[in-house]
PDB file of C-alpha atoms in Angstrom:
ATOM      1  CA  GLN A   1     -13.338 166.473 -67.076  1.00 53.00           C
ATOM      2  CA  ALA A   2     -11.858 163.050 -67.824  1.00 54.00           C
ATOM      3  CA  GLU A   3     -11.819 161.896 -71.419  1.00 61.00           C
ATOM      4  CA  PRO A   4     -14.160 158.991 -72.266  1.00 67.00           C
ATOM      5  CA  PRO A   5     -12.434 155.607 -72.488  1.00 64.00           C
ATOM      6  CA  THR A   6     -11.374 154.341 -75.895  1.00 66.00           C
ATOM      7  CA  MET A   7     -13.152 151.127 -76.859  1.00 68.00           C
ATOM      8  CA  ILE A   8     -10.986 148.530 -78.610  1.00 69.00           C
ATOM      9  CA  ASN A   9     -12.252 145.384 -80.278  1.00 74.00           C
ATOM     10  CA  GLU A  10      -9.309 143.554 -81.763  1.00 71.00           C
ATOM     11  CA  THR A  11      -8.268 139.923 -82.228  1.00 77.00           C
ATOM     12  CA  THR A  12      -4.682 138.961 -82.934  1.00 76.00           C
ATOM     13  CA  PHE A  13      -3.108 135.644 -83.840  1.00 81.00           C
ATOM     14  CA  ALA A  14       0.546 134.691 -84.143  1.00 82.00           C
ATOM     15  CA  SER A  15       2.397 131.462 -84.751  1.00 89.00           C
ATOM     16  CA  ILE A  16       5.986 131.628 -83.483  1.00 91.00           C
ATOM     17  CA  PRO A  17       8.195 128.576 -84.108  1.00 93.00           C
ATOM     18  CA  LEU A  18      10.991 128.214 -81.536  1.00 94.00           C
ATOM     19  CA  PHE A  19      13.926 125.845 -81.886  1.00 96.00           C
ATOM     20  CA  THR A  20      16.149 124.320 -79.193  1.00 96.00           C
ATOM     21  CA  VAL A  21      19.082 121.919 -79.445  1.00 97.00           C
ATOM     22  CA  GLY A  22      20.392 120.006 -76.427  1.00 97.00           C
ATOM     23  CA  VAL A  23      22.936 117.246 -75.874  1.00 97.00           C
ATOM     24  CA  GLY A  24      23.937 115.158 -72.849  1.00 96.00           C
ATOM     25  CA  TYR A  25      26.837 112.840 -72.085  1.00 95.00           C
ATOM     26  CA  ASP A  26      27.003 110.339 -69.212  1.00 94.00           C
ATOM     27  CA  LEU A  27      30.415 109.987 -67.592  1.00 91.00           C
ATOM     28  CA  GLU A  28      31.605 106.772 -65.969  1.00 83.00           C
ATOM     29  CA  THR A  29      31.512 108.483 -62.548  1.00 82.00           C
ATOM     30  CA  ASP A  30      27.686 108.934 -62.758  1.00 87.00           C
ATOM     31  CA  LEU A  31      28.174 112.594 -63.590  1.00 93.00           C
ATOM     32  CA  LYS A  32      26.379 113.967 -66.610  1.00 96.00           C
ATOM     33  CA  LEU A  33      27.491 116.744 -68.930  1.00 96.00           C
ATOM     34  CA  TYR A  34      24.828 118.690 -70.776  1.00 97.00           C
ATOM     35  CA  ALA A  35      24.564 121.655 -73.115  1.00 98.00           C
ATOM     36  CA  SER A  36      21.725 123.412 -74.867  1.00 97.00           C
ATOM     37  CA  ILE A  37      20.940 126.478 -76.919  1.00 98.00           C
ATOM     38  CA  GLY A  38      17.517 127.706 -77.902  1.00 97.00           C
ATOM     39  CA  GLN A  39      15.339 130.560 -78.992  1.00 96.00           C
ATOM     40  CA  ALA A  40      13.113 132.494 -76.583  1.00 95.00           C
ATOM     41  CA  TYR A  41       9.982 134.543 -77.140  1.00 94.00           C
ATOM     42  CA  ARG A  42       8.037 136.796 -74.777  1.00 93.00           C
ATOM     43  CA  PRO A  43       4.641 138.029 -76.020  1.00 90.00           C
ATOM     44  CA  LEU A  44       3.172 141.376 -75.091  1.00 88.00           C
ATOM     45  CA  PHE A  45       1.041 141.061 -71.988  1.00 85.00           C
ATOM     46  CA  TYR A  46      -2.250 142.804 -71.420  1.00 83.00           C
ATOM     47  CA  ALA A  47      -0.734 144.889 -68.594  1.00 81.00           C
ATOM     48  CA  GLN A  48       1.979 146.149 -70.964  1.00 83.00           C
ATOM     49  CA  GLN A  49      -0.513 147.236 -73.624  1.00 82.00           C
ATOM     50  CA  PHE A  50      -3.121 148.579 -71.177  1.00 81.00           C
ATOM     51  CA  PRO A  51      -1.090 149.509 -68.071  1.00 78.00           C
ATOM     52  CA  TYR A  52      -2.734 150.471 -64.796  1.00 75.00           C
ATOM     53  CA  ASP A  53      -0.175 153.226 -64.152  1.00 73.00           C
ATOM     54  CA  GLY A  54      -1.490 155.424 -66.977  1.00 73.00           C
ATOM     55  CA  ILE A  55       1.867 155.709 -68.787  1.00 80.00           C
ATOM     56  CA  PRO A  56       1.311 155.947 -72.578  1.00 84.00           C
ATOM     57  CA  VAL A  57       2.151 152.941 -74.752  1.00 86.00           C
ATOM     58  CA  ASP A  58       3.995 153.147 -78.074  1.00 85.00           C
ATOM     59  CA  SER A  59       1.600 152.048 -80.845  1.00 82.00           C
ATOM     60  CA  SER A  60       4.448 150.180 -82.594  1.00 86.00           C
ATOM     61  CA  ILE A  61       5.548 148.217 -79.506  1.00 89.00           C
ATOM     62  CA  ARG A  62       6.769 144.682 -80.354  1.00 90.00           C
ATOM     63  CA  PRO A  63       7.084 141.369 -78.464  1.00 92.00           C
ATOM     64  CA  SER A  64      10.484 140.480 -77.031  1.00 94.00           C
ATOM     65  CA  HIS A  65      12.762 137.754 -78.332  1.00 95.00           C
ATOM     66  CA  GLY A  66      16.136 136.265 -77.538  1.00 96.00           C
ATOM     67  CA  TYR A  67      18.459 133.297 -77.186  1.00 97.00           C
ATOM     68  CA  VAL A  68      19.506 131.167 -74.218  1.00 97.00           C
ATOM     69  CA  ALA A  69      22.558 128.895 -73.960  1.00 98.00           C
ATOM     70  CA  GLU A  70      23.636 126.668 -71.055  1.00 97.00           C
ATOM     71  CA  LEU A  71      26.517 124.320 -70.283  1.00 98.00           C
ATOM     72  CA  GLY A  72      26.709 122.281 -67.091  1.00 97.00           C
ATOM     73  CA  ILE A  73      27.515 119.161 -65.128  1.00 96.00           C
ATOM     74  CA  VAL A  74      25.299 117.363 -62.594  1.00 95.00           C
ATOM     75  CA  GLY A  75      25.376 114.205 -60.488  1.00 94.00           C
ATOM     76  CA  PRO A  76      26.658 112.540 -57.313  1.00 92.00           C
ATOM     77  CA  LEU A  77      30.270 113.236 -56.276  1.00 89.00           C
ATOM     78  CA  ILE A  78      30.775 110.865 -53.311  1.00 87.00           C
ATOM     79  CA  HIS A  79      29.030 107.581 -52.447  1.00 84.00           C
ATOM     80  CA  SER A  80      29.091 105.601 -49.200  1.00 78.00           C
ATOM     81  CA  GLU A  81      30.325 102.111 -50.046  1.00 73.00           C
ATOM     82  CA  SER A  82      28.802 100.587 -46.886  1.00 70.00           C
ATOM     83  CA  THR A  83      25.285 102.037 -47.211  1.00 70.00           C
ATOM     84  CA  GLU A  84      25.267 102.859 -50.954  1.00 74.00           C
ATOM     85  CA  ARG A  85      23.995 106.309 -50.071  1.00 81.00           C
ATOM     86  CA  ILE A  86      24.950 109.502 -51.860  1.00 85.00           C
ATOM     87  CA  LEU A  87      27.042 111.629 -49.496  1.00 89.00           C
ATOM     88  CA  VAL A  88      27.729 114.577 -51.792  1.00 93.00           C
ATOM     89  CA  ASP A  89      25.957 115.670 -54.950  1.00 94.00           C
ATOM     90  CA  ALA A  90      26.374 118.788 -57.008  1.00 95.00           C
ATOM     91  CA  SER A  91      25.381 120.617 -60.133  1.00 96.00           C
ATOM     92  CA  PHE A  92      27.164 123.502 -61.793  1.00 96.00           C
ATOM     93  CA  SER A  93      26.185 125.361 -64.925  1.00 97.00           C
ATOM     94  CA  GLY A  94      27.169 128.426 -66.872  1.00 98.00           C
ATOM     95  CA  PHE A  95      24.632 130.306 -68.957  1.00 98.00           C
ATOM     96  CA  ALA A  96      24.278 133.206 -71.353  1.00 98.00           C
ATOM     97  CA  MET A  97      21.115 134.949 -72.535  1.00 97.00           C
ATOM     98  CA  TYR A  98      20.367 137.673 -75.062  1.00 97.00           C
ATOM     99  CA  TYR A  99      17.093 139.532 -74.415  1.00 96.00           C
ATOM    100  CA  GLY A 100      16.080 141.693 -77.376  1.00 95.00           C
ATOM    101  CA  ASP A 101      13.307 144.300 -77.695  1.00 93.00           C
ATOM    102  CA  ARG A 102      12.872 144.566 -73.938  1.00 90.00           C
ATOM    103  CA  VAL A 103       9.724 146.441 -72.946  1.00 88.00           C
ATOM    104  CA  GLY A 104      10.392 149.361 -70.621  1.00 81.00           C
ATOM    105  CA  ILE A 105       9.643 152.996 -69.881  1.00 77.00           C
ATOM    106  CA  VAL A 106      11.760 155.486 -71.815  1.00 77.00           C
ATOM    107  CA  LYS A 107      11.734 159.267 -71.324  1.00 72.00           C
ATOM    108  CA  THR A 108      12.178 160.507 -74.896  1.00 69.00           C
ATOM    109  CA  ASP A 109      10.139 163.721 -74.708  1.00 72.00           C
ATOM    110  CA  SER A 110       9.630 165.391 -71.325  1.00 72.00           C
ATOM    111  CA  VAL A 111       6.931 167.681 -72.750  1.00 73.00           C
ATOM    112  CA  ALA A 112       4.770 165.171 -74.636  1.00 76.00           C
ATOM    113  CA  TYR A 113       5.491 162.316 -72.213  1.00 76.00           C
ATOM    114  CA  PRO A 114       6.399 163.757 -68.782  1.00 75.00           C
ATOM    115  CA  GLN A 115       6.196 160.276 -67.212  1.00 73.00           C
ATOM    116  CA  GLY A 116       7.857 158.587 -70.186  1.00 78.00           C
ATOM    117  CA  ILE A 117       6.441 156.180 -72.736  1.00 82.00           C
ATOM    118  CA  ARG A 118       6.286 152.383 -72.573  1.00 86.00           C
ATOM    119  CA  THR A 119       8.077 150.958 -75.596  1.00 86.00           C
ATOM    120  CA  ASN A 120      10.871 148.611 -76.686  1.00 87.00           C
ATOM    121  CA  ALA A 121      13.648 150.108 -74.576  1.00 83.00           C
ATOM    122  CA  GLY A 122      16.557 148.088 -75.956  1.00 90.00           C
ATOM    123  CA  ALA A 123      18.384 144.812 -75.477  1.00 95.00           C
ATOM    124  CA  SER A 124      20.293 143.222 -72.617  1.00 96.00           C
ATOM    125  CA  PHE A 125      22.871 140.475 -72.274  1.00 97.00           C
ATOM    126  CA  HIS A 126      22.963 138.195 -69.227  1.00 97.00           C
ATOM    127  CA  TYR A 127      25.609 135.669 -68.240  1.00 98.00           C
ATOM    128  CA  GLY A 128      26.619 133.895 -65.071  1.00 98.00           C
ATOM    129  CA  ALA A 129      26.823 130.626 -63.197  1.00 98.00           C
ATOM    130  CA  GLU A 130      24.569 128.556 -60.944  1.00 97.00           C
ATOM    131  CA  LEU A 131      25.647 126.126 -58.234  1.00 97.00           C
ATOM    132  CA  SER A 132      23.815 123.529 -56.175  1.00 97.00           C
ATOM    133  CA  LEU A 133      25.762 121.501 -53.609  1.00 96.00           C
ATOM    134  CA  GLY A 134      24.274 118.919 -51.237  1.00 96.00           C
ATOM    135  CA  LEU A 135      25.989 117.175 -48.292  1.00 94.00           C
ATOM    136  CA  TYR A 136      24.379 114.153 -46.602  1.00 91.00           C
ATOM    137  CA  PRO A 137      26.622 112.792 -43.818  1.00 86.00           C
ATOM    138  CA  VAL A 138      25.739 109.354 -42.451  1.00 76.00           C
ATOM    139  CA  ILE A 139      24.938 109.637 -38.737  1.00 77.00           C
ATOM    140  CA  HIS A 140      22.475 106.914 -37.733  1.00 76.00           C
ATOM    141  CA  ASP A 141      19.529 105.055 -39.193  1.00 73.00           C
ATOM    142  CA  GLN A 142      17.072 107.210 -37.219  1.00 79.00           C
ATOM    143  CA  VAL A 143      19.070 110.442 -37.390  1.00 86.00           C
ATOM    144  CA  SER A 144      19.998 112.290 -40.557  1.00 88.00           C
ATOM    145  CA  LEU A 145      21.545 115.634 -41.366  1.00 91.00           C
ATOM    146  CA  SER A 146      21.726 117.400 -44.683  1.00 94.00           C
ATOM    147  CA  PHE A 147      23.188 120.643 -45.939  1.00 96.00           C
ATOM    148  CA  ARG A 148      22.393 122.281 -49.255  1.00 96.00           C
ATOM    149  CA  LEU A 149      23.710 125.415 -50.857  1.00 97.00           C
ATOM    150  CA  THR A 150      22.148 126.901 -53.962  1.00 97.00           C
ATOM    151  CA  GLY A 151      23.374 130.121 -55.441  1.00 97.00           C
ATOM    152  CA  ALA A 152      23.942 132.100 -58.580  1.00 98.00           C
ATOM    153  CA  TYR A 153      26.066 134.901 -59.944  1.00 98.00           C
ATOM    154  CA  ILE A 154      24.313 136.912 -62.644  1.00 97.00           C
ATOM    155  CA  HIS A 155      25.815 139.712 -64.718  1.00 97.00           C
ATOM    156  CA  ALA A 156      23.030 141.520 -66.599  1.00 96.00           C
ATOM    157  CA  ASP A 157      23.637 144.771 -68.493  1.00 96.00           C
ATOM    158  CA  TYR A 158      21.922 146.683 -71.274  1.00 93.00           C
ATOM    159  CA  VAL A 159      23.849 146.439 -74.542  1.00 95.00           C
ATOM    160  CA  TYR A 160      21.526 148.377 -76.854  1.00 92.00           C
ATOM    161  CA  GLY A 161      19.115 151.285 -76.498  1.00 88.00           C
ATOM    162  CA  SER A 162      18.952 154.369 -74.320  1.00 82.00           C
ATOM    163  CA  ALA A 163      20.095 152.440 -71.232  1.00 85.00           C
ATOM    164  CA  THR A 164      23.244 150.965 -72.838  1.00 91.00           C
ATOM    165  CA  GLY A 165      25.890 150.266 -70.190  1.00 92.00           C
ATOM    166  CA  ASN A 166      23.425 150.264 -67.289  1.00 91.00           C
ATOM    167  CA  ARG A 167      22.544 147.301 -65.126  1.00 94.00           C
ATOM    168  CA  VAL A 168      19.255 145.521 -65.782  1.00 93.00           C
ATOM    169  CA  GLU A 169      16.640 146.444 -63.197  1.00 90.00           C
ATOM    170  CA  PHE A 170      15.687 143.896 -60.517  1.00 92.00           C
ATOM    171  CA  ALA A 171      18.615 141.653 -61.533  1.00 95.00           C
ATOM    172  CA  PRO A 172      20.775 140.911 -58.448  1.00 97.00           C
ATOM    173  CA  ARG A 173      24.415 140.034 -59.012  1.00 97.00           C
ATOM    174  CA  VAL A 174      24.447 137.388 -56.264  1.00 98.00           C
ATOM    175  CA  VAL A 175      21.740 135.113 -54.837  1.00 98.00           C
ATOM    176  CA  ALA A 176      22.547 132.495 -52.182  1.00 98.00           C
ATOM    177  CA  ARG A 177      20.302 130.012 -50.322  1.00 97.00           C
ATOM    178  CA  PRO A 178      22.090 127.789 -47.752  1.00 97.00           C
ATOM    179  CA  THR A 179      19.807 125.331 -45.902  1.00 97.00           C
ATOM    180  CA  MET A 180      20.290 122.763 -43.139  1.00 97.00           C
ATOM    181  CA  VAL A 181      17.804 119.994 -42.289  1.00 96.00           C
ATOM    182  CA  ALA A 182      18.088 117.654 -39.279  1.00 94.00           C
ATOM    183  CA  THR A 183      15.750 114.694 -38.795  1.00 92.00           C
ATOM    184  CA  ALA A 184      15.438 112.433 -35.755  1.00 90.00           C
ATOM    185  CA  GLY A 185      12.592 109.927 -35.927  1.00 87.00           C
ATOM    186  CA  PRO A 186       9.315 111.817 -36.431  1.00 89.00           C
ATOM    187  CA  VAL A 187      10.876 115.262 -35.802  1.00 93.00           C
ATOM    188  CA  SER A 188      12.436 117.378 -38.528  1.00 94.00           C
ATOM    189  CA  VAL A 189      14.075 120.786 -38.084  1.00 96.00           C
ATOM    190  CA  SER A 190      15.205 123.024 -40.940  1.00 97.00           C
ATOM    191  CA  PHE A 191      17.037 126.340 -40.950  1.00 97.00           C
ATOM    192  CA  GLY A 192      17.568 128.449 -44.039  1.00 97.00           C
ATOM    193  CA  VAL A 193      19.274 131.675 -45.008  1.00 98.00           C
ATOM    194  CA  SER A 194      18.274 133.719 -48.042  1.00 97.00           C
ATOM    195  CA  TYR A 195      20.656 136.407 -49.338  1.00 98.00           C
ATOM    196  CA  THR A 196      19.981 138.719 -52.291  1.00 97.00           C
ATOM    197  CA  SER A 197      22.353 141.483 -53.358  1.00 97.00           C
ATOM    198  CA  GLY A 198      21.198 144.999 -54.180  1.00 97.00           C
ATOM    199  CA  VAL A 199      19.446 145.983 -57.422  1.00 96.00           C
ATOM    200  CA  PHE A 200      18.273 149.036 -59.296  1.00 93.00           C
ATOM    201  CA  SER A 201      14.534 149.488 -59.777  1.00 88.00           C
ATOM    202  CA  ASN A 202      14.659 151.043 -63.249  1.00 85.00           C
ATOM    203  CA  ALA A 203      16.689 150.843 -66.442  1.00 84.00           C
ATOM    204  CA  ALA A 204      18.061 154.362 -65.917  1.00 83.00           C
ATOM    205  CA  ASN A 205      19.781 153.094 -62.724  1.00 88.00           C
ATOM    206  CA  THR A 206      18.438 155.972 -60.633  1.00 85.00           C
ATOM    207  CA  GLU A 207      20.210 156.051 -57.256  1.00 90.00           C
ATOM    208  CA  THR A 208      17.606 158.119 -55.387  1.00 87.00           C
ATOM    209  CA  ASP A 209      14.354 159.855 -56.265  1.00 81.00           C
ATOM    210  CA  PRO A 210      12.294 162.233 -54.056  1.00 82.00           C
ATOM    211  CA  SER A 211       9.080 160.354 -54.851  1.00 79.00           C
ATOM    212  CA  GLY A 212      10.527 157.004 -53.802  1.00 83.00           C
ATOM    213  CA  GLN A 213       9.248 155.441 -57.028  1.00 82.00           C
ATOM    214  CA  PHE A 214      12.745 154.760 -58.320  1.00 83.00           C
ATOM    215  CA  GLY A 215      16.077 154.123 -56.659  1.00 88.00           C
ATOM    216  CA  TRP A 216      18.552 151.587 -55.344  1.00 94.00           C
ATOM    217  CA  ILE A 217      17.129 148.579 -53.459  1.00 95.00           C
ATOM    218  CA  PRO A 218      19.744 147.432 -50.909  1.00 96.00           C
ATOM    219  CA  GLU A 219      20.866 143.856 -50.314  1.00 97.00           C
ATOM    220  CA  TYR A 220      19.069 141.852 -47.643  1.00 97.00           C
ATOM    221  CA  THR A 221      19.344 138.591 -45.715  1.00 97.00           C
ATOM    222  CA  VAL A 222      16.346 136.686 -44.317  1.00 97.00           C
ATOM    223  CA  LEU A 223      16.478 133.788 -41.829  1.00 97.00           C
ATOM    224  CA  ASP A 224      13.728 131.139 -41.710  1.00 97.00           C
ATOM    225  CA  ALA A 225      13.194 128.081 -39.506  1.00 97.00           C
ATOM    226  CA  THR A 226      10.694 125.225 -39.588  1.00 97.00           C
ATOM    227  CA  VAL A 227       9.917 122.374 -37.192  1.00 97.00           C
ATOM    228  CA  SER A 228       7.664 119.485 -38.201  1.00 95.00           C
ATOM    229  CA  TYR A 229       6.402 116.471 -36.278  1.00 93.00           C
ATOM    230  CA  LYS A 230       4.912 113.407 -37.907  1.00 89.00           C
ATOM    231  CA  LEU A 231       2.132 112.540 -35.496  1.00 84.00           C
ATOM    232  CA  LEU A 232       0.653 109.583 -37.342  1.00 74.00           C
ATOM    233  CA  THR A 233       1.388 107.797 -40.577  1.00 75.00           C
ATOM    234  CA  SER A 234      -0.398 110.465 -42.606  1.00 80.00           C
ATOM    235  CA  THR A 235      -0.583 113.458 -40.217  1.00 89.00           C
ATOM    236  CA  THR A 236       2.125 116.101 -39.883  1.00 91.00           C
ATOM    237  CA  ILE A 237       2.187 119.206 -37.673  1.00 93.00           C
ATOM    238  CA  THR A 238       4.435 122.015 -38.911  1.00 95.00           C
ATOM    239  CA  ALA A 239       5.431 125.312 -37.286  1.00 97.00           C
ATOM    240  CA  SER A 240       7.503 127.961 -39.036  1.00 97.00           C
ATOM    241  CA  VAL A 241       9.108 131.297 -38.224  1.00 97.00           C
ATOM    242  CA  LEU A 242       9.782 133.404 -41.300  1.00 96.00           C
ATOM    243  CA  ASN A 243      12.207 136.328 -41.149  1.00 97.00           C
ATOM    244  CA  MET A 244      13.356 135.281 -37.665  1.00 96.00           C
ATOM    245  CA  ALA A 245      15.591 138.334 -37.204  1.00 96.00           C
ATOM    246  CA  ASN A 246      12.732 140.665 -38.175  1.00 96.00           C
ATOM    247  CA  THR A 247      14.923 142.173 -40.884  1.00 96.00           C
ATOM    248  CA  THR A 248      13.692 145.414 -42.418  1.00 95.00           C
ATOM    249  CA  TYR A 249      13.961 145.259 -46.192  1.00 95.00           C
ATOM    250  CA  HIS A 250      12.086 145.929 -49.405  1.00 93.00           C
ATOM    251  CA  THR A 251      12.079 144.397 -52.878  1.00 91.00           C
ATOM    252  CA  VAL A 252       9.628 146.602 -54.788  1.00 88.00           C
ATOM    253  CA  ARG A 253       9.149 150.291 -55.549  1.00 86.00           C
ATOM    254  CA  ALA A 254       5.624 151.074 -56.748  1.00 81.00           C
ATOM    255  CA  ASN A 255       4.647 154.122 -58.808  1.00 74.00           C
ATOM    256  CA  VAL A 256       0.901 153.794 -58.125  1.00 72.00           C
ATOM    257  CA  TYR A 257      -1.311 152.399 -55.363  1.00 72.00           C
ATOM    258  CA  PRO A 258      -0.432 151.041 -52.811  1.00 73.00           C
ATOM    259  CA  GLY A 259       2.571 153.311 -53.359  1.00 72.00           C
ATOM    260  CA  PRO A 260       4.083 155.460 -54.555  1.00 81.00           C
ATOM    261  CA  GLY A 261       7.297 154.428 -52.902  1.00 85.00           C
ATOM    262  CA  ILE A 262       8.801 151.303 -51.400  1.00 89.00           C
ATOM    263  CA  LEU A 263       6.700 148.303 -50.423  1.00 89.00           C
ATOM    264  CA  PRO A 264       8.351 146.739 -47.353  1.00 91.00           C
ATOM    265  CA  GLY A 265       8.818 142.990 -47.012  1.00 93.00           C
ATOM    266  CA  ASP A 266       6.995 141.045 -44.314  1.00 93.00           C
ATOM    267  CA  GLY A 267       8.403 141.206 -40.798  1.00 94.00           C
ATOM    268  CA  ARG A 268       8.716 138.260 -38.434  1.00 96.00           C
ATOM    269  CA  THR A 269       5.880 135.869 -39.251  1.00 97.00           C
ATOM    270  CA  PHE A 270       4.678 132.748 -37.415  1.00 97.00           C
ATOM    271  CA  MET A 271       2.817 129.933 -39.160  1.00 95.00           C
ATOM    272  CA  ALA A 272       1.402 126.580 -38.068  1.00 96.00           C
ATOM    273  CA  THR A 273      -0.252 123.938 -40.203  1.00 94.00           C
ATOM    274  CA  ILE A 274      -1.661 120.441 -39.873  1.00 91.00           C
ATOM    275  CA  THR A 275      -1.455 118.242 -42.951  1.00 90.00           C
ATOM    276  CA  GLN A 276      -3.639 115.192 -43.285  1.00 83.00           C
ATOM    277  CA  GLY A 277      -2.749 112.835 -46.128  1.00 73.00           C
ATOM    278  CA  LEU A 278      -4.922 110.194 -47.710  1.00 66.00           C
TER     279      LEU A 278
END
């Protein structure tokens, strides 16, 4: 017989001051240097205190906190002297983040907590770089072509707690999003590639698990394409094909319904919309 639910009637209030300092410097070449450092705070969510998966919660669990620092440069790199258009623009930044008192599931006592207990699992340190590069070659007044590449390298490891030395779960090392857009009069065609490197699904960095609830999530690449036609001044018809190659991949491992196990990503999907502006 199931135990009766525990009724809780509690009101909490907290005032958390957070401080951030940022500076910027405009270069003569229209590029801008910037830097910032600030505090971060992550409160405890309802789902962490009353989880749907039934895993017990530590009564002394605390909100998470940390620090974020960033240094970067942004702006146009090449102008067209004849048309005064920007031909190349870019942004590049490096960042570092400390994430303390991370909330996670720790297996401290296999007898009392066979599924583990949700508590402050430790701290992690993240650092990396982000890049955005845009190319806009001049072709013709009615024809334009643009290329954009956005990507990031992220190194995220646990530095304190039971998972020290392990990679942070669901934190890919590399993310890349190249996109091409061609426009001729009322017709616009775009093609994009989305690449995400492999990740672990838990802080323990479990490679495989018979239940499928934990384990390595492999890298994947998804191709998307969109065609739009501007029918009238305020009417646009758009058709899209998502996951053109019908790539089989997954990004989530669930430990309850609709799992347990992997939740596959969507296969090839077709969409069409008509947008009417005012």
